[in-house]
Amino acid sequence: MGKFDGKVIIVTGSSSGIGRGTALLLAQQGATLTITGRNTEKLEETKKQLLSAGSTEDKILVVVGDVTKEEDTKRLIAETVNKFGKLDVLVNNAGGATPCDISQPLTVFDDIINQNLRSVLALCQEAIPHLKKTKGNIVNVSSIAGIRAMYTLAYYSIAKAGLDQLNRILAIQLAPDGIRVNNVNPGAIRTDAMPAEAWDGVEESWIKPNTPIARVGQPVEMAHVISFLANNEESSYITGQSIVADGGFSINSPVPPMGPKT
Ligand code: NDP
């Protein structure tokens, strides 16, 4: 018996990285899944991995689409409910960190906000009527860039901070309907967001010196947090929270090697 037996879950951005790792864990835990992204080939690879992990054709729906396009977000929810008859959990994971500072034009701002924030609101608006019926829940993948001001990822940092606030607003508004909403805020997680050599460089130069758990994280470590938040038994009294999973990076402060003598 898996903890998500009979549960229908959408994981956006499941063609890669944290989304793929999450889909894989949830499938192992019994979930019926809609996997989605823009890249058909990578989605097929995710599906292959789900089948190898013990899932079956009848428990997987693949929807190719762009979360920044309203017709695609509507289709994603509609096709899921048409095929499986209901929706229990929406995992809003699709997103991406585009480096920029605030000198970049507003069109760049709009694109980054659309990809990381507006798309989540759009999907939630479509999903909420169905989640009300199942007393389901929503898990959003935010970032430590939402709680720490990362100026080299300026618009992304602003978008994820907005996502953390959207999380709290949704949690308050939806609690009377029995729907919980939570965020996971990952630190540096080794995914396809960067090539392997770039991750090696980041790990050595930036993560190891600044992170108590001195390494980058793995997608499966985020998947376990998402699985916990998505489970109505395990996290039944948790809503509106942003759970940081960053090896301690964000609690660390730059300090001299030794404090002053007392
Ligand atoms: P990946 O690049 O490996 O995966 C990103 C996923 O998002 C892909 O499946 C991609 O699908 C999908 N996606 C992006 N934009 C769109 C879009 N417009 N429409 C549909 N799908 C889209 O990155 P990660 O796994 O690292 O990122 C997943 C989430 O985790 C993001 O929200 C990211 O901000 C967050 N995060 C990641 C961190 C990290 O260090 N890796 C740290 C903190 C947060 P496709 O390519 O098929 O379109």
CSV table of C-alpha atoms and ligand atoms in Angstrom, one decimal:
chain,number,residue,atom,x,y,z
A,1,MET,CA,0.0,0.0,0.0
A,2,GLY,CA,1.4,3.4,-1.0
A,3,LYS,CA,0.5,6.6,0.9
A,4,PHE,CA,-0.9,8.1,-2.4
A,5,ASP,CA,-2.9,5.1,-3.5
A,6,GLY,CA,-6.0,6.5,-5.3
A,7,LYS,CA,-4.7,10.1,-5.3
A,8,VAL,CA,-4.5,12.1,-8.5
A,9,ILE,CA,-1.6,14.5,-8.5
A,10,ILE,CA,-0.3,17.0,-11.2
A,11,VAL,CA,3.4,17.8,-11.0
A,12,THR,CA,4.3,20.7,-13.3
A,13,GLY,CA,7.8,20.9,-14.7
A,14,SER,CA,8.1,17.1,-14.4
A,15,SER,CA,10.1,16.7,-17.6
A,16,SER,CA,13.3,17.4,-15.6
A,17,GLY,CA,15.0,18.1,-12.2
A,18,ILE,CA,13.0,18.5,-9.1
A,19,GLY,CA,9.7,17.9,-10.9
A,20,ARG,CA,10.9,14.6,-12.4
A,21,GLY,CA,12.3,13.5,-9.0
A,22,THR,CA,9.0,14.3,-7.3
A,23,ALA,CA,6.9,12.5,-9.9
A,24,LEU,CA,9.1,9.5,-9.5
A,25,LEU,CA,8.8,9.4,-5.7
A,26,LEU,CA,5.0,10.0,-5.7
A,27,ALA,CA,4.6,7.2,-8.3
A,28,GLN,CA,6.6,4.9,-6.0
A,29,GLN,CA,4.2,6.0,-3.3
A,30,GLY,CA,1.1,4.9,-5.4
A,31,ALA,CA,0.0,8.2,-7.0
A,32,THR,CA,-1.8,8.6,-10.3
A,33,LEU,CA,0.1,11.3,-12.1
A,34,THR,CA,-0.2,14.0,-14.7
A,35,ILE,CA,3.3,14.9,-15.8
A,36,THR,CA,3.7,18.1,-17.8
A,37,GLY,CA,6.3,20.4,-19.4
A,38,ARG,CA,7.1,21.8,-22.9
A,39,ASN,CA,9.7,19.2,-23.9
A,40,THR,CA,7.9,16.1,-25.3
A,41,GLU,CA,11.1,14.0,-25.4
A,42,LYS,CA,12.0,14.7,-21.8
A,43,LEU,CA,8.5,14.0,-20.6
A,44,GLU,CA,8.6,10.6,-22.4
A,45,GLU,CA,11.8,9.9,-20.5
A,46,THR,CA,10.1,10.8,-17.2
A,47,LYS,CA,7.2,8.5,-18.2
A,48,LYS,CA,9.7,5.7,-18.9
A,49,GLN,CA,11.2,6.1,-15.5
A,50,LEU,CA,7.8,6.1,-13.8
A,51,LEU,CA,6.9,2.8,-15.6
A,52,SER,CA,10.3,1.3,-14.5
A,53,ALA,CA,9.5,2.4,-10.9
A,54,GLY,CA,6.3,0.3,-11.0
A,55,SER,CA,3.7,2.7,-12.2
A,56,THR,CA,1.3,1.6,-15.0
A,57,GLU,CA,0.0,3.2,-18.3
A,58,ASP,CA,-3.4,3.8,-16.8
A,59,LYS,CA,-1.9,5.8,-13.9
A,60,ILE,CA,0.1,8.3,-16.1
A,61,LEU,CA,-1.2,11.2,-18.2
A,62,VAL,CA,1.3,13.3,-20.3
A,63,VAL,CA,0.3,16.8,-21.1
A,64,VAL,CA,2.6,18.9,-23.2
A,65,GLY,CA,2.1,22.6,-22.5
A,66,ASP,CA,3.5,26.0,-21.5
A,67,VAL,CA,2.4,27.2,-18.0
A,68,THR,CA,2.6,30.8,-19.1
A,69,LYS,CA,-0.2,30.2,-21.7
A,70,GLU,CA,-3.7,30.4,-20.2
A,71,GLU,CA,-5.1,28.0,-22.8
A,72,ASP,CA,-2.5,25.4,-21.7
A,73,THR,CA,-3.1,25.8,-18.0
A,74,LYS,CA,-6.8,25.3,-18.5
A,75,ARG,CA,-6.2,22.3,-20.7
A,76,LEU,CA,-3.8,20.8,-18.1
A,77,ILE,CA,-6.4,20.8,-15.4
A,78,ALA,CA,-9.3,19.8,-17.7
A,79,GLU,CA,-7.5,16.8,-19.3
A,80,THR,CA,-6.5,15.6,-15.9
A,81,VAL,CA,-10.0,15.7,-14.5
A,82,ASN,CA,-11.4,14.2,-17.7
A,83,LYS,CA,-9.1,11.2,-17.6
A,84,PHE,CA,-8.9,10.5,-13.9
A,85,GLY,CA,-12.2,12.0,-12.7
A,86,LYS,CA,-10.8,14.3,-10.0
A,87,LEU,CA,-7.8,16.2,-8.7
A,88,ASP,CA,-6.3,15.7,-5.2
A,89,VAL,CA,-3.0,17.6,-5.3
A,90,LEU,CA,-1.4,20.3,-7.5
A,91,VAL,CA,2.4,20.6,-7.3
A,92,ASN,CA,3.4,23.9,-8.9
A,93,ASN,CA,7.1,23.2,-9.6
A,94,ALA,CA,7.6,24.6,-13.2
A,95,GLY,CA,9.9,27.6,-13.1
A,96,GLY,CA,13.4,28.8,-13.7
A,97,ALA,CA,16.1,31.2,-12.5
A,98,THR,CA,17.1,33.6,-15.2
A,99,PRO,CA,20.2,35.7,-14.1
A,100,CYS,CA,19.6,39.4,-14.3
A,101,ASP,CA,19.8,42.6,-12.3
A,102,ILE,CA,17.2,45.4,-12.3
A,103,SER,CA,18.7,47.2,-15.3
A,104,GLN,CA,17.0,44.5,-17.5
A,105,PRO,CA,13.9,45.7,-19.4
A,106,LEU,CA,10.4,45.3,-18.1
A,107,THR,CA,9.7,42.7,-20.8
A,108,VAL,CA,12.3,40.4,-19.1
A,109,PHE,CA,10.6,41.2,-15.7
A,110,ASP,CA,7.2,40.2,-17.3
A,111,ASP,CA,8.5,36.9,-18.6
A,112,ILE,CA,10.1,35.9,-15.3
A,113,ILE,CA,7.1,36.9,-13.3
A,114,ASN,CA,4.8,35.0,-15.8
A,115,GLN,CA,7.0,31.9,-15.6
A,116,ASN,CA,7.4,31.8,-11.8
A,117,LEU,CA,4.4,33.5,-10.3
A,118,ARG,CA,1.5,34.3,-12.6
A,119,SER,CA,1.4,30.8,-14.0
A,120,VAL,CA,1.0,29.4,-10.4
A,121,LEU,CA,-1.9,31.7,-9.7
A,122,ALA,CA,-3.5,30.7,-13.1
A,123,LEU,CA,-3.1,27.0,-12.3
A,124,CYS,CA,-4.5,27.4,-8.8
A,125,GLN,CA,-7.5,29.3,-10.1
A,126,GLU,CA,-8.3,26.4,-12.5
A,127,ALA,CA,-7.6,23.7,-9.9
A,128,ILE,CA,-9.4,25.1,-6.8
A,129,PRO,CA,-13.0,24.1,-7.8
A,130,HIS,CA,-11.7,20.5,-8.2
A,131,LEU,CA,-9.6,20.6,-5.0
A,132,LYS,CA,-12.7,21.8,-3.1
A,133,LYS,CA,-14.4,18.5,-4.0
A,134,THR,CA,-11.5,16.3,-2.8
A,135,LYS,CA,-10.3,18.5,0.1
A,136,GLY,CA,-7.0,18.4,-1.6
A,137,ASN,CA,-3.9,20.5,-1.4
A,138,ILE,CA,-1.4,22.6,-3.2
A,139,VAL,CA,2.4,22.5,-2.9
A,140,ASN,CA,4.5,25.2,-4.7
A,141,VAL,CA,8.2,25.1,-5.4
A,142,SER,CA,9.6,28.4,-4.4
A,143,SER,CA,13.3,29.1,-3.6
A,144,ILE,CA,15.6,30.5,-0.9
A,145,ALA,CA,15.7,33.4,-3.5
A,146,GLY,CA,12.2,34.2,-2.2
A,147,ILE,CA,13.5,34.8,1.4
A,148,ARG,CA,17.0,36.1,0.7
A,149,ALA,CA,17.4,39.1,-1.7
A,150,MET,CA,19.6,37.7,-4.6
A,151,TYR,CA,20.3,40.7,-6.7
A,152,THR,CA,22.0,38.7,-9.5
A,153,LEU,CA,18.7,36.8,-9.9
A,154,ALA,CA,16.7,40.0,-9.2
A,155,TYR,CA,13.4,39.4,-11.0
A,156,TYR,CA,13.4,35.7,-10.1
A,157,SER,CA,14.0,36.6,-6.4
A,158,ILE,CA,11.0,39.0,-6.6
A,159,ALA,CA,8.8,36.4,-8.3
A,160,LYS,CA,9.6,33.8,-5.6
A,161,ALA,CA,9.0,36.2,-2.8
A,162,GLY,CA,5.6,36.9,-4.4
A,163,LEU,CA,5.0,33.2,-4.6
A,164,ASP,CA,5.7,32.9,-0.8
A,165,GLN,CA,3.1,35.6,-0.2
A,166,LEU,CA,0.6,34.0,-2.6
A,167,ASN,CA,1.1,30.8,-0.6
A,168,ARG,CA,0.0,32.5,2.6
A,169,ILE,CA,-2.9,34.3,0.9
A,170,LEU,CA,-4.2,31.0,-0.6
A,171,ALA,CA,-3.7,29.2,2.6
A,172,ILE,CA,-6.0,31.6,4.5
A,173,GLN,CA,-8.6,31.9,1.8
A,174,LEU,CA,-8.8,28.1,1.2
A,175,ALA,CA,-8.6,26.7,4.7
A,176,PRO,CA,-12.4,27.0,5.2
A,177,ASP,CA,-12.7,24.7,2.1
A,178,GLY,CA,-10.4,22.1,3.7
A,179,ILE,CA,-7.6,22.9,1.2
A,180,ARG,CA,-4.0,23.3,2.5
A,181,VAL,CA,-1.4,25.2,0.6
A,182,ASN,CA,2.4,25.1,1.3
A,183,ASN,CA,5.7,26.0,-0.3
A,184,VAL,CA,9.0,24.3,-0.3
A,185,ASN,CA,12.0,26.7,-0.7
A,186,PRO,CA,15.0,24.7,-2.1
A,187,GLY,CA,18.6,25.9,-1.9
A,188,ALA,CA,21.0,24.8,-4.6
A,189,ILE,CA,19.8,21.5,-6.0
A,190,ARG,CA,21.7,19.7,-8.8
A,191,THR,CA,19.2,19.6,-11.7
A,192,ASP,CA,19.2,20.3,-15.5
A,193,ALA,CA,18.9,24.0,-14.7
A,194,MET,CA,22.7,24.1,-15.2
A,195,PRO,CA,25.2,21.7,-16.8
A,196,ALA,CA,27.0,19.3,-14.5
A,197,GLU,CA,30.3,21.2,-14.6
A,198,ALA,CA,28.6,24.4,-13.6
A,199,TRP,CA,27.1,22.7,-10.6
A,200,ASP,CA,30.6,21.4,-9.7
A,201,GLY,CA,31.9,24.9,-9.8
A,202,VAL,CA,29.0,26.3,-7.7
A,203,GLU,CA,29.4,23.5,-5.2
A,204,GLU,CA,33.1,24.2,-4.6
A,205,SER,CA,33.2,28.0,-4.8
A,206,TRP,CA,29.9,29.0,-3.2
A,207,ILE,CA,27.9,26.2,-1.5
A,208,LYS,CA,30.6,24.4,0.5
A,209,PRO,CA,32.0,27.5,2.1
A,210,ASN,CA,28.6,28.9,3.0
A,211,THR,CA,26.4,25.9,3.8
A,212,PRO,CA,26.5,24.0,7.1
A,213,ILE,CA,25.6,20.8,5.2
A,214,ALA,CA,28.4,21.4,2.8
A,215,ARG,CA,27.1,20.1,-0.5
A,216,VAL,CA,24.4,20.8,-3.1
A,217,GLY,CA,21.1,19.0,-2.7
A,218,GLN,CA,19.5,16.3,-4.9
A,219,PRO,CA,16.0,16.4,-6.4
A,220,VAL,CA,14.9,13.4,-4.3
A,221,GLU,CA,15.6,15.4,-1.2
A,222,MET,CA,13.0,18.0,-2.4
A,223,ALA,CA,10.7,15.3,-3.5
A,224,HIS,CA,10.5,13.9,0.1
A,225,VAL,CA,9.5,17.4,1.5
A,226,ILE,CA,6.9,17.8,-1.3
A,227,SER,CA,5.5,14.3,-0.6
A,228,PHE,CA,5.2,15.2,3.1
A,229,LEU,CA,3.4,18.5,2.4
A,230,ALA,CA,1.1,16.8,-0.2
A,231,ASN,CA,0.0,14.1,2.2
A,232,ASN,CA,-3.1,15.1,4.2
A,233,GLU,CA,-2.3,12.6,7.0
A,234,GLU,CA,1.3,13.5,7.5
A,235,SER,CA,1.0,17.4,7.3
A,236,SER,CA,-2.6,17.9,8.3
A,237,TYR,CA,-2.0,20.8,10.6
A,238,ILE,CA,0.5,22.7,8.3
A,239,THR,CA,-0.7,25.4,5.9
A,240,GLY,CA,0.7,28.6,4.5
A,241,GLN,CA,4.3,27.6,5.4
A,242,SER,CA,7.5,28.0,3.4
A,243,ILE,CA,9.6,25.0,4.3
A,244,VAL,CA,13.3,25.8,3.6
A,245,ALA,CA,15.4,22.8,2.4
A,246,ASP,CA,18.8,24.3,1.7
A,247,GLY,CA,21.3,22.5,3.9
A,248,GLY,CA,21.3,25.5,6.2
A,249,PHE,CA,22.5,28.0,3.6
A,250,SER,CA,20.0,30.7,4.5
A,251,ILE,CA,20.6,30.5,8.3
A,252,ASN,CA,24.3,31.2,7.8
A,253,SER,CA,25.7,34.7,8.2
A,254,PRO,CA,29.0,36.1,7.0
A,255,VAL,CA,31.2,36.4,10.2
A,256,PRO,CA,34.9,36.7,11.0
A,257,PRO,CA,36.5,33.3,11.8
A,258,MET,CA,36.5,34.1,15.6
A,259,GLY,CA,34.2,36.4,17.7
A,260,PRO,CA,35.7,39.2,19.8
A,261,LYS,CA,37.5,38.1,23.1
A,262,THR,CA,35.3,38.6,26.2
B,1,NDP,P1,15.0,22.2,-14.4
B,1,NDP,O1,15.4,23.2,-15.4
B,1,NDP,O2,15.6,20.9,-14.3
B,1,NDP,O3,13.4,22.0,-14.6
B,1,NDP,C1,12.5,23.0,-14.8
B,1,NDP,C2,11.2,22.4,-15.2
B,1,NDP,O4,10.2,23.5,-15.3
B,1,NDP,C3,11.2,21.7,-16.5
B,1,NDP,O5,10.5,20.5,-16.4
B,1,NDP,C4,10.6,22.6,-17.4
B,1,NDP,O6,9.9,22.0,-18.5
B,1,NDP,C5,9.6,23.3,-16.6
B,1,NDP,N1,9.2,24.7,-17.1
B,1,NDP,C6,9.9,25.8,-17.0
B,1,NDP,N2,9.2,26.8,-17.6
B,1,NDP,C7,8.1,26.3,-18.1
B,1,NDP,C8,7.0,26.8,-18.8
B,1,NDP,N3,6.9,28.0,-19.2
B,1,NDP,N4,6.0,25.9,-19.1
B,1,NDP,C9,6.0,24.6,-18.7
B,1,NDP,N5,7.0,24.1,-18.0
B,1,NDP,C10,8.1,24.9,-17.7
B,1,NDP,O7,15.0,23.0,-13.0
B,1,NDP,P2,14.8,22.7,-11.5
B,1,NDP,O8,14.3,21.3,-11.4
B,1,NDP,O9,16.0,23.1,-10.8
B,1,NDP,O10,13.6,23.7,-11.1
B,1,NDP,C11,12.3,23.3,-10.7
B,1,NDP,C12,11.8,24.3,-9.7
B,1,NDP,O11,12.7,24.4,-8.6
B,1,NDP,C13,11.7,25.8,-10.3
B,1,NDP,O12,10.6,26.4,-9.9
B,1,NDP,C14,12.9,26.4,-9.7
B,1,NDP,O13,12.8,27.8,-9.6
B,1,NDP,C15,13.0,25.8,-8.4
B,1,NDP,N6,14.3,25.9,-7.7
B,1,NDP,C16,15.4,25.2,-8.2
B,1,NDP,C17,16.6,25.3,-7.5
B,1,NDP,C18,17.8,24.6,-7.9
B,1,NDP,O14,18.9,24.9,-7.4
B,1,NDP,N7,17.8,23.7,-8.9
B,1,NDP,C19,16.7,26.1,-6.3
B,1,NDP,C20,15.5,26.8,-5.9
B,1,NDP,C21,14.3,26.6,-6.5
B,1,NDP,P3,10.3,22.0,-20.0
B,1,NDP,O15,11.8,22.2,-20.1
B,1,NDP,O16,9.8,20.7,-20.5
B,1,NDP,O17,9.5,23.1,-20.6
